[in-house]
Short mmCIF file of C-alpha atoms in Angstrom, two decimals:
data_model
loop_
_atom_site.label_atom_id
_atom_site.label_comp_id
_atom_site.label_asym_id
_atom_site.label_seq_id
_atom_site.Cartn_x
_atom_site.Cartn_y
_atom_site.Cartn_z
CA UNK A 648 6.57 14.39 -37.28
CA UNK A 649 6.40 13.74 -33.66
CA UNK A 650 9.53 11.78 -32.20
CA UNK A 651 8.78 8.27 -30.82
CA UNK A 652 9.89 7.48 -27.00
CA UNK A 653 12.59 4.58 -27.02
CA UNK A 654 11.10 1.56 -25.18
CA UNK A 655 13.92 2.83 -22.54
CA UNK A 656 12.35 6.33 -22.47
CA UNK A 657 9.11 5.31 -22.51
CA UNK A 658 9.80 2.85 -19.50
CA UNK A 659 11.33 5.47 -17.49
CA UNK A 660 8.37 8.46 -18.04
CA UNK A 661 5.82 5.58 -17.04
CA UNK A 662 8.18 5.05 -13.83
CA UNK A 663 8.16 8.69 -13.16
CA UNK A 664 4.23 8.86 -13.08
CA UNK A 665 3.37 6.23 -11.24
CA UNK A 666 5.69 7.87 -8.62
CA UNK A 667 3.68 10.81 -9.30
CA UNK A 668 0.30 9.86 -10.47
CA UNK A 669 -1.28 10.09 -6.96
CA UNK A 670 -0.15 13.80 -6.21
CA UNK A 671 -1.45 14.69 -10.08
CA UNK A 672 -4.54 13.07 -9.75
CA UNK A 673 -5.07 14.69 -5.89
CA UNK A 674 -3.88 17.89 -7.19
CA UNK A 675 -6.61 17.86 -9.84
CA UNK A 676 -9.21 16.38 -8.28
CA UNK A 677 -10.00 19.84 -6.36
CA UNK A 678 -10.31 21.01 -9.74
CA UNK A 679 -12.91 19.19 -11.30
CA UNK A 680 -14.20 17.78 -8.23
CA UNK A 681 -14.34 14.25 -9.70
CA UNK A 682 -11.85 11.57 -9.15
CA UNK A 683 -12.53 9.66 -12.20
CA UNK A 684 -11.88 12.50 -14.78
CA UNK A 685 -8.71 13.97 -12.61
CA UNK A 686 -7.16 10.19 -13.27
CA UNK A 687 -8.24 10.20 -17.04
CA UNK A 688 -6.49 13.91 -17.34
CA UNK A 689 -3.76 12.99 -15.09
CA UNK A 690 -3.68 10.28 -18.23
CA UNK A 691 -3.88 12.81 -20.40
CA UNK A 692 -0.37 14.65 -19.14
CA UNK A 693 1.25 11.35 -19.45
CA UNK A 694 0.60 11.29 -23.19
CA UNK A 695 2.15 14.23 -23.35
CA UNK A 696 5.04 13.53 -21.43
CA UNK A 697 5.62 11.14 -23.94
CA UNK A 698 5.46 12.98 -26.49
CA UNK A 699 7.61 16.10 -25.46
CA UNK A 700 9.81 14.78 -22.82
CA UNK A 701 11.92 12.65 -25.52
CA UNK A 702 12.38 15.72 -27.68
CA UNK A 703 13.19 18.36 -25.18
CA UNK A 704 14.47 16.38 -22.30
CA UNK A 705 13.23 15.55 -18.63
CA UNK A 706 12.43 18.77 -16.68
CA UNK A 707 13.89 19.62 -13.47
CA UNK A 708 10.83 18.77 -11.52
CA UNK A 709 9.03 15.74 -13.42
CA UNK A 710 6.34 15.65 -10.52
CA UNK A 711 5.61 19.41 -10.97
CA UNK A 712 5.50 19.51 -15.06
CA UNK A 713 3.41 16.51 -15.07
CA UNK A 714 0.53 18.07 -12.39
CA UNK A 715 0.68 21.92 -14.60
CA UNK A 716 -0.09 19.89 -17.63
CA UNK A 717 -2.98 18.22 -16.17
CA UNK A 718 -4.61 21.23 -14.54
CA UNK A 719 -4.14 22.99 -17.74
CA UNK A 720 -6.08 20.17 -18.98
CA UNK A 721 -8.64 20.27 -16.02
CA UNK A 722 -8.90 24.49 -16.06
CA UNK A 723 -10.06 23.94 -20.00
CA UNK A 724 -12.36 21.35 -18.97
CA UNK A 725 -14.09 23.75 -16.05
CA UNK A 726 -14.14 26.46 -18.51
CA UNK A 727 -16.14 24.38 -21.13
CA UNK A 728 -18.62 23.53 -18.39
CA UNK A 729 -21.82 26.13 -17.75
CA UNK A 730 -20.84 26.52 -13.96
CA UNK A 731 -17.37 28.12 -15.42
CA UNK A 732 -18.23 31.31 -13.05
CA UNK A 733 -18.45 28.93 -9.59
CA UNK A 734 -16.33 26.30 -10.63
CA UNK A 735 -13.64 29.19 -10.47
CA UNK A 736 -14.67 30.91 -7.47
CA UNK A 737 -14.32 27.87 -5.60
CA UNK A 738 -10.63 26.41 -6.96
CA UNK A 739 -9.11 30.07 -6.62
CA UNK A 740 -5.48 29.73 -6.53
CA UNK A 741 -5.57 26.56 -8.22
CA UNK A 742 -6.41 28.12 -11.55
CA UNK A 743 -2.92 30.13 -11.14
CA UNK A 744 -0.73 27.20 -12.38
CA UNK A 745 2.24 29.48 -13.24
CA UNK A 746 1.94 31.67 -10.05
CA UNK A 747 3.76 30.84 -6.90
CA UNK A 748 3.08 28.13 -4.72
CA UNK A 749 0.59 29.54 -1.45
CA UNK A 750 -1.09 27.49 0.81
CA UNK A 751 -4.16 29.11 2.22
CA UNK A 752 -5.08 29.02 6.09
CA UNK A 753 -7.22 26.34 6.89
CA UNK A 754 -10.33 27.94 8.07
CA UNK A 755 -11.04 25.15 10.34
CA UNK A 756 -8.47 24.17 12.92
CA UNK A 757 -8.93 20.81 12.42
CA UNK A 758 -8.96 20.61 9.09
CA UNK A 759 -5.71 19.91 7.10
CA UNK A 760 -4.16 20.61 3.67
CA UNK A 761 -3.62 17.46 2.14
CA UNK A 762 -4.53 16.79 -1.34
CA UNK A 763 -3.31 13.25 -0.95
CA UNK A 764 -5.03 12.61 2.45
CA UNK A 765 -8.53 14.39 0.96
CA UNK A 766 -7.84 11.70 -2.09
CA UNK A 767 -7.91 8.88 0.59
CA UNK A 768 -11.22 10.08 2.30
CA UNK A 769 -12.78 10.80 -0.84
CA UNK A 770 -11.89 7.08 -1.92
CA UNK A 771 -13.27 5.98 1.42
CA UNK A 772 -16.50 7.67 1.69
CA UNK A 773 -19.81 5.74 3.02
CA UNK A 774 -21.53 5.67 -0.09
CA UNK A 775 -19.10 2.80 -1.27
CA UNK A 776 -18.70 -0.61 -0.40
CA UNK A 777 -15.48 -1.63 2.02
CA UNK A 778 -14.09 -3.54 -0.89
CA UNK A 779 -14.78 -0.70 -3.63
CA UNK A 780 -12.78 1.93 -0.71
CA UNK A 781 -9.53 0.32 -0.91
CA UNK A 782 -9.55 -0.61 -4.31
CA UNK A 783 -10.46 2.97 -5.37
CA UNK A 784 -7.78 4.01 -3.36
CA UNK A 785 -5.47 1.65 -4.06
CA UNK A 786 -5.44 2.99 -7.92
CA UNK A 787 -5.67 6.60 -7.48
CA UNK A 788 -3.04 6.83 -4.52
CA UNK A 789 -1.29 3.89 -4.89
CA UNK A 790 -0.78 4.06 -8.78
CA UNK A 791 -1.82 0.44 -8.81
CA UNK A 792 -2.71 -1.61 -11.95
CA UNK A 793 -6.19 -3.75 -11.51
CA UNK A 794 -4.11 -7.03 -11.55
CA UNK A 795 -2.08 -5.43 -8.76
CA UNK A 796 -5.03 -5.10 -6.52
CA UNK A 797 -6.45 -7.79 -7.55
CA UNK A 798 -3.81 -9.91 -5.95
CA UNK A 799 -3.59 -7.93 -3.00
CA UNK A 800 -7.13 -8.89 -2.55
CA UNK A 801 -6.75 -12.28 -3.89
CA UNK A 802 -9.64 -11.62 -5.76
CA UNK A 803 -10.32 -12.02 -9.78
CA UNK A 804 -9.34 -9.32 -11.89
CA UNK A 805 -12.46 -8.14 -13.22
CA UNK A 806 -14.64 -8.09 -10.29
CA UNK A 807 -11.81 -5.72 -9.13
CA UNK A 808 -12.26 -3.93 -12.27
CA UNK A 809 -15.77 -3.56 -12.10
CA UNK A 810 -15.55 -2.14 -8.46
CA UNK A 811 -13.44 0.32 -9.38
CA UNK A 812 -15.56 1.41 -12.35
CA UNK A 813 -18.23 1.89 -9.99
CA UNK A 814 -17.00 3.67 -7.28
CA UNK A 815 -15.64 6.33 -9.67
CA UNK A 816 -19.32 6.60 -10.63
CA UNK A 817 -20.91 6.36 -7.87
CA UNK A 818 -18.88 8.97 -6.12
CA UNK A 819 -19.49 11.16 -9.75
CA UNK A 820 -23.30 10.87 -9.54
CA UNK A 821 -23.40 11.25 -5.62
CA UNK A 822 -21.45 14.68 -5.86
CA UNK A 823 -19.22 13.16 -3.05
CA UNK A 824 -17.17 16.71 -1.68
CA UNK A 825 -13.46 16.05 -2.29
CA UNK A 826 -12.40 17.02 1.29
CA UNK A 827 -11.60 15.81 4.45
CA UNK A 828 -14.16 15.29 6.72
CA UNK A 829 -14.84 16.26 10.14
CA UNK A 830 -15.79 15.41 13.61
CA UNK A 831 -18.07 11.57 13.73
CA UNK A 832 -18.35 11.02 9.89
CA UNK A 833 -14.60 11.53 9.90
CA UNK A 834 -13.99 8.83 12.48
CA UNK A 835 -16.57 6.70 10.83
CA UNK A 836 -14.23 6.65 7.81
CA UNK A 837 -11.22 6.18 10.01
CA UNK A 838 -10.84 2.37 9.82
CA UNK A 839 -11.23 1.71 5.93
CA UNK A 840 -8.42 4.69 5.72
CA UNK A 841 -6.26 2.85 8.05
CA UNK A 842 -6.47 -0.34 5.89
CA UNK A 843 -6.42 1.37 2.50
CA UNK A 844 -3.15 3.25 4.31
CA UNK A 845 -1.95 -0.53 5.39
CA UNK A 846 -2.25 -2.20 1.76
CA UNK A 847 -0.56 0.87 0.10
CA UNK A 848 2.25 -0.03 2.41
CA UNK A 849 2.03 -3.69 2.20
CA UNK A 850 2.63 -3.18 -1.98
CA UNK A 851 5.04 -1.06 -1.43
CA UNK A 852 6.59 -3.45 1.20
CA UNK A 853 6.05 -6.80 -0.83
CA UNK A 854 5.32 -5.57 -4.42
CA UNK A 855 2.32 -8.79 -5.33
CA UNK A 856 3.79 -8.41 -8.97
CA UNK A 857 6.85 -7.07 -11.45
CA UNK A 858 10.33 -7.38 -11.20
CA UNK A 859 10.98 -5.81 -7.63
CA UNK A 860 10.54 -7.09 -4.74
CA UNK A 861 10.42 -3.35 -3.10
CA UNK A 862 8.55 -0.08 -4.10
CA UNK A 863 10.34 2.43 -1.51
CA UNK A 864 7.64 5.34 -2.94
CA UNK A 865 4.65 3.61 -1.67
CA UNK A 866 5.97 2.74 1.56
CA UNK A 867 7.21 6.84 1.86
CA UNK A 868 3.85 7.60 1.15
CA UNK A 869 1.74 5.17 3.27
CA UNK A 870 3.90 6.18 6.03
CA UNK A 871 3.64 9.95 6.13
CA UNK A 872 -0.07 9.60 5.26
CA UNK A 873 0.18 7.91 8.69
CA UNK A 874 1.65 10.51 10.40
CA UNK A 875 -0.34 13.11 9.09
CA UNK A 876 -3.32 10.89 10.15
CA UNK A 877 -1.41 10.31 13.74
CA UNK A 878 -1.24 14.03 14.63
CA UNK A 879 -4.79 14.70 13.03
CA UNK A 880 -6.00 12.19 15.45
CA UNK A 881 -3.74 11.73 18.18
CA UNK A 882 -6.34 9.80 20.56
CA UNK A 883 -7.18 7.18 18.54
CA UNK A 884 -5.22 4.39 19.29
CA UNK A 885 -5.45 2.53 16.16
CA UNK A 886 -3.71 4.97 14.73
CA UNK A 887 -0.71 5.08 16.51
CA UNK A 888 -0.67 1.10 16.41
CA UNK A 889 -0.79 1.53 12.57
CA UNK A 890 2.31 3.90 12.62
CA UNK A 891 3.86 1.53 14.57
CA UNK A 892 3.46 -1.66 12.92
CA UNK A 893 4.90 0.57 9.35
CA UNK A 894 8.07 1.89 11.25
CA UNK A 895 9.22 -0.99 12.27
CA UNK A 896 8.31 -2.92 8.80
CA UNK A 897 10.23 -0.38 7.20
CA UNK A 898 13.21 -0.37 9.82
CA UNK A 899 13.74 -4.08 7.71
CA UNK A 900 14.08 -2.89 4.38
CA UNK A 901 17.32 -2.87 3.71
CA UNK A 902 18.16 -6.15 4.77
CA UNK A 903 15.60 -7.69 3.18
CA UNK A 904 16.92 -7.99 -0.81
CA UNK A 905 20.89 -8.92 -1.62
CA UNK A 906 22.53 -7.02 -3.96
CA UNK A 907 20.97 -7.93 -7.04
CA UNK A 908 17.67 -7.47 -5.49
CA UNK A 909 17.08 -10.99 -4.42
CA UNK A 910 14.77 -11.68 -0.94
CA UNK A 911 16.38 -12.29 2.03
CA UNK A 912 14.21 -14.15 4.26
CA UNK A 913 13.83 -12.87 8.09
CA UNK A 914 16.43 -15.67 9.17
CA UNK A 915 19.24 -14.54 6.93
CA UNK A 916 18.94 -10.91 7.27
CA UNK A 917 21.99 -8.77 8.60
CA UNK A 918 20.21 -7.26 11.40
CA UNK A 919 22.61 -4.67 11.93
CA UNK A 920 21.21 -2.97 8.84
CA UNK A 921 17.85 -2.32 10.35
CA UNK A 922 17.29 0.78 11.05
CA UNK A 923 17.47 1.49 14.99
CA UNK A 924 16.06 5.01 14.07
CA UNK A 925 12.34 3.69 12.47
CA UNK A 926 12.92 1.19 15.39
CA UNK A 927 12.82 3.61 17.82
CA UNK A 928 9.85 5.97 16.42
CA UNK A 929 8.08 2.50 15.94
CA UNK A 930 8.18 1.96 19.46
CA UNK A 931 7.63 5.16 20.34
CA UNK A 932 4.16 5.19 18.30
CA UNK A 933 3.68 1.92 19.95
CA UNK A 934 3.98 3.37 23.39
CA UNK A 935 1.41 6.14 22.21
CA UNK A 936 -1.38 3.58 21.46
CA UNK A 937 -1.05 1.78 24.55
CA UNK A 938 -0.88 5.52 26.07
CA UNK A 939 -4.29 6.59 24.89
CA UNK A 940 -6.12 3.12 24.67
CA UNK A 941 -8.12 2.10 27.09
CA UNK A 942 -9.51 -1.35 25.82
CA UNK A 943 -8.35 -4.26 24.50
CA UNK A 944 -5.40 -2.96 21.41
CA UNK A 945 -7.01 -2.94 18.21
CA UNK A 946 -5.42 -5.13 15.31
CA UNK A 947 -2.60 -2.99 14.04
CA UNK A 948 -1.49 -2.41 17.84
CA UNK A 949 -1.31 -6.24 17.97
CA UNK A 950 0.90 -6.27 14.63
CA UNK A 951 3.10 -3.77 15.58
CA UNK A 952 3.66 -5.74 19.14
CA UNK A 953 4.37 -8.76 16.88
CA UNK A 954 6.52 -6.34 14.64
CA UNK A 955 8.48 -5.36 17.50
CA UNK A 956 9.04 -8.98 19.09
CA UNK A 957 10.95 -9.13 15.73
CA UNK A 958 12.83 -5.82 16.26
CA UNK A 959 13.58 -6.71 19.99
CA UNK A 960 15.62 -9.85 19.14
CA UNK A 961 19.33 -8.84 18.27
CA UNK A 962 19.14 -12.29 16.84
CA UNK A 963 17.21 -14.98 14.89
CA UNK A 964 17.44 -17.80 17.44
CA UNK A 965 16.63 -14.58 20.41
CA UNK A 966 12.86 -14.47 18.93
CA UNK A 967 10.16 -14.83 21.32
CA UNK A 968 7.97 -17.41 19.33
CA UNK A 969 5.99 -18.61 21.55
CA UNK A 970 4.62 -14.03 22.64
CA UNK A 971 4.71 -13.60 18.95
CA UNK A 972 2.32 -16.67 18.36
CA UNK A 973 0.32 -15.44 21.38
CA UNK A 974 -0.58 -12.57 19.91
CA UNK A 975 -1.13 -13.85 16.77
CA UNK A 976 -3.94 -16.36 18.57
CA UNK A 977 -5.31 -12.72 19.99
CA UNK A 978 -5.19 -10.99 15.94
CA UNK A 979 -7.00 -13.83 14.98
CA UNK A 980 -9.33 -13.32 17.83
CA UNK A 981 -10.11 -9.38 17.09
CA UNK A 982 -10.02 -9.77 13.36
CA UNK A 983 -10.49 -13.39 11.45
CA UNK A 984 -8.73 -14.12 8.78
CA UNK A 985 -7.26 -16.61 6.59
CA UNK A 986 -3.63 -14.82 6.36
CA UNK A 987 -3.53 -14.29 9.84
CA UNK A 988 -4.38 -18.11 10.37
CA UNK A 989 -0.99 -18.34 8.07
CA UNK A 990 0.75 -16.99 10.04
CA UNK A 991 0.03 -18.12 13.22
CA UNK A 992 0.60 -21.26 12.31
CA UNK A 993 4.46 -19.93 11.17
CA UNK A 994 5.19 -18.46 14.77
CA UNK A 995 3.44 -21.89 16.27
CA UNK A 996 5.99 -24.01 14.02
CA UNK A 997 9.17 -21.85 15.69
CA UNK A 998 7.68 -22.38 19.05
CA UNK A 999 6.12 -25.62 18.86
CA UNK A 1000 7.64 -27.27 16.02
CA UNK A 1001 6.19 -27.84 12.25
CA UNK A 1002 4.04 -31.01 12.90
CA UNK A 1003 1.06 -28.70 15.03
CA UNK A 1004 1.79 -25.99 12.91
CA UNK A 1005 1.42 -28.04 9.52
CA UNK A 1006 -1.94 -29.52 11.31
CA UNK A 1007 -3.33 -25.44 11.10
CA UNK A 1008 -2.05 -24.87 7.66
CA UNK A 1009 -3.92 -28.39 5.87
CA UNK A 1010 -7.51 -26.69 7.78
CA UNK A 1011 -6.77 -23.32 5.52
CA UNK A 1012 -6.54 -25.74 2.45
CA UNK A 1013 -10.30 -25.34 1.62
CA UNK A 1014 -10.26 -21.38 2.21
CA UNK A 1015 -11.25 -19.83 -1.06
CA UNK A 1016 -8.98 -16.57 -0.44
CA UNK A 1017 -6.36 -18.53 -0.06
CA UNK A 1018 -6.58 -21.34 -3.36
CA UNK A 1019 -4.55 -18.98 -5.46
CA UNK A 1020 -2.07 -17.14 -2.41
CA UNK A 1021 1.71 -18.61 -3.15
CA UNK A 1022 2.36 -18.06 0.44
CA UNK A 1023 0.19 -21.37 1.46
CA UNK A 1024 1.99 -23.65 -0.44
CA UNK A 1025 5.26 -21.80 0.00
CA UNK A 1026 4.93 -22.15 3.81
CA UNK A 1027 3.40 -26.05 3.97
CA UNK A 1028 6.21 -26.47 2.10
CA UNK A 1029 8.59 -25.46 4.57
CA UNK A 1030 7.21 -27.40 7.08
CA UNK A 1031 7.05 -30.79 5.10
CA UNK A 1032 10.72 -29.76 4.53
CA UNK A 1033 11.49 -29.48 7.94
CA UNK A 1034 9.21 -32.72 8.83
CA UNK A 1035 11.63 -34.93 6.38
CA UNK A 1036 9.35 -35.22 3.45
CA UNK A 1037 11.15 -33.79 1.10
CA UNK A 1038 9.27 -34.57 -2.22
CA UNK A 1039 5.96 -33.40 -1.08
CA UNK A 1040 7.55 -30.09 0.11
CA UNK A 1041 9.48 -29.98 -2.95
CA UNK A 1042 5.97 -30.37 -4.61
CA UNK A 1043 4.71 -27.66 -2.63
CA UNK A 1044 7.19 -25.00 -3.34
CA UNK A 1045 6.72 -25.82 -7.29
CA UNK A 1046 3.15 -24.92 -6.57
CA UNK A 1047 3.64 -21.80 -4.62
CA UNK A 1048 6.62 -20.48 -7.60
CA UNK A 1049 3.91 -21.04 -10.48
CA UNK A 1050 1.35 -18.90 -8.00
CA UNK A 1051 3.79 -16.18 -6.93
CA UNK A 1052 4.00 -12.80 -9.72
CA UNK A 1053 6.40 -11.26 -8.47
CA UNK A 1054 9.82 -12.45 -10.45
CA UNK A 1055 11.73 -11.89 -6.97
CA UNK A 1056 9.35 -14.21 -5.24
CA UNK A 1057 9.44 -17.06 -7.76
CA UNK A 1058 13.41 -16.86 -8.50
CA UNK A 1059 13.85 -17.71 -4.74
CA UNK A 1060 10.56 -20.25 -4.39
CA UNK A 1061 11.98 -21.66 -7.84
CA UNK A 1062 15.84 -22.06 -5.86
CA UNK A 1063 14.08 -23.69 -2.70
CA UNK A 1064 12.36 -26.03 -4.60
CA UNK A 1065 15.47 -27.19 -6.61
CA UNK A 1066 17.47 -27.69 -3.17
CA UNK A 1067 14.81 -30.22 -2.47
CA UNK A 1068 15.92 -32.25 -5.43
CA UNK A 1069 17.00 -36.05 -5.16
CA UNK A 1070 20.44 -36.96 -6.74
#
């Protein structure tokens, strides 16, 4: 009789491959040369994982069991098919799961040999919608549940669902290539990439839901698939601007939970534990898009200028509010949005005071993507704090805790609300 996984055991093999379910599925995908059965085998190897690894232990290399089992999974599967003869022809040395690892040549110089990166262009590939991209993406590289990306999106769960559904099968029935592509169609691609790259990091950076505020793996991975990106392109500035504005995000991190994993909001945080490292490779990438632009910066160049206001000022009280809201006025300018509205309207309250600021915030009221986004309340409620009316901001930050998933998030909207109490 097969041993059951502890609820303890269980938890910690579903940790290990959503760590590792992107690299699996990319691994595979060149296999079968569909995206939607390389996740359901990838699936597949995590059923077996829980099965075997509670009997005979965690191997060495969890990442490197867990892709072997799927592509023996995925060789069986090519061998059922008719094609079995060209099917193997064209995977090769992926078919040798035992052998040693060899990376082939690229027979293009500007190609690149990055299952991960071909996952993202796959994913991103004209035939879908913007929206169906990133959320593609978003669950094959970003290990993502639907109600995860649904709340990055701040859209409902199952029209998420169903857009993920059907880019599997549209890319299936289109025989979409799982490569990287070259010369215009890849720079056609190039922006949805950036932004899938930008909301892996952004999950990673503010997980929307669980018990951690954090998810360092995402964040590792949206960055280098920046880099590899950055010297795969290295005249487009956009790109540069977006491995800016993640280096110096990242150069936050560790100031930004307490010890027991608790936020720490921007005005609290020990600066000295930013990293002056990320901070100086974030400028450095920085300098690189303003190096090889030669328009107007594109909107992650503006971020990462706002990002490194933030990283210029040794101190709170040192920020430049009134640059950081200027270019916030310019974002808004080069790409609309709701969120970016938001958070104008933050840097215009620390430059201007809250009263303007809480006058920007009431016109977002109506905005659909924002009528279930814990951040609106959470920030009108800081102003009307800050204004003296204390019940309606206490109000306000009830609303924006019974909004927010993420158990971080609400603990500390929860504590802010409860400061606000009368005697």
């Amino acid at each position: 009789m097969t041993e059951q996984p502890t609820v303890g055991t269980a938890g910690a093999i579903e940790t290990v491959f959503r760590i590792e379910s992107p690299r699996v599925i990319a691994a595979v995908a060149r296999i079968v040369r569909d995206v939607g059965i390389a996740e359901e085998l990838a699936q597949d190897a995590l059923v077996a994982a829980l099965e075997q690894w509670p009997r005979d232990g965690v191997p060495d290399n969890p990442g490197a069991w867990l892709t072997a089992a799927a592509k023996h999974r995925a060789i069986d599967l090519v061998r059922r098919r008719e094609r079995y003869a060209r099917k193997l022809e064209e995977v090769g040395r992926d078919l040798s799961v035992t052998a040693p690892h060899h990376v082939d040549e690229p027979v293009d110089p500007d190609d690149i040999d990055d299952d991960l990166l071909r996952l993202v262009f796959t994913a991103c590939h004209p035939v879908l919608s913007a929206e169906a991209r990133i959320a593609l993406t978003l669950r094959l590289l970003g290990g993502l549940t639907t109600a995860e990306i649904a709340r990055a999106f701040l859209a409902p769960e199952p029209t998420i669902a169903q857009r993920i559904v059907r880019a599997k099968r549209t890319l299936a029935t289109k025989g979409v290539a799982f490569e990287v592509p070259y010369g215009p169609e890849r720079e056609a691609r190039l922006g949805s990439v950036l932004e899938v790259i930008y909301l892996i990091f952004n999950e990673g950076y503010a997980a929307t839901a669980g018990d951690d505020l954090l998810r360092p793996a995402l964040c590792e991975d949206a960055l280098r698939l920046a880099w590899v990106l950055a010297e795969l392109m290295p005249k487009e500035p956009e790109v540069h601007g977006l491995v800016a504005l993640l280096e110096l995000q990242e150069s936050r991190a560790a100031a930004r939970t307490g010890p027991s994993g608790e936020p720490v909001l921007l005005k609290d945080q020990n600066r000295r534990r930013w990293n002056r490292l990320l901070i100086r490779r974030g400028f450095a990438a920085l300098g690189r898009a303003n190096a090889v632009g030669t328009g107007a910066p594109g909107p992650y160049a503006l971020q990462a200028a706002i990002a490194a206001c933030h990283a210029q000022a040794y101190a709170y009280e040192d920020t430049d509010w009134g640059r950081i809201a200027t270019l916030y006025g310019l974002l808004a300018a080069r790409s609309p949005s709701p969120v970016v509205e938001l958070n104008r309207a933050v840097a215009v309250s620390m430059a201007q005071g809250p009263e303007p600021a809480l006058t920007i915030v009431d016109s977002l009221a109506g905005e659909p993507a924002l009528r279930e986004y814990h951040l609106l309340p959470s920030v009108r409620g800081d102003l009307l704090a800050r204004l003296g009316r204390t019940g309606e901001a206490r109000a306000e930050f009830e609303r924006a805790a019974s909004l927010a998933r993420n158990e971080r998030e609400r603990e500390l909207l929860t504590t802010r609300a409860r400061e606000l109490e009368g005697p």
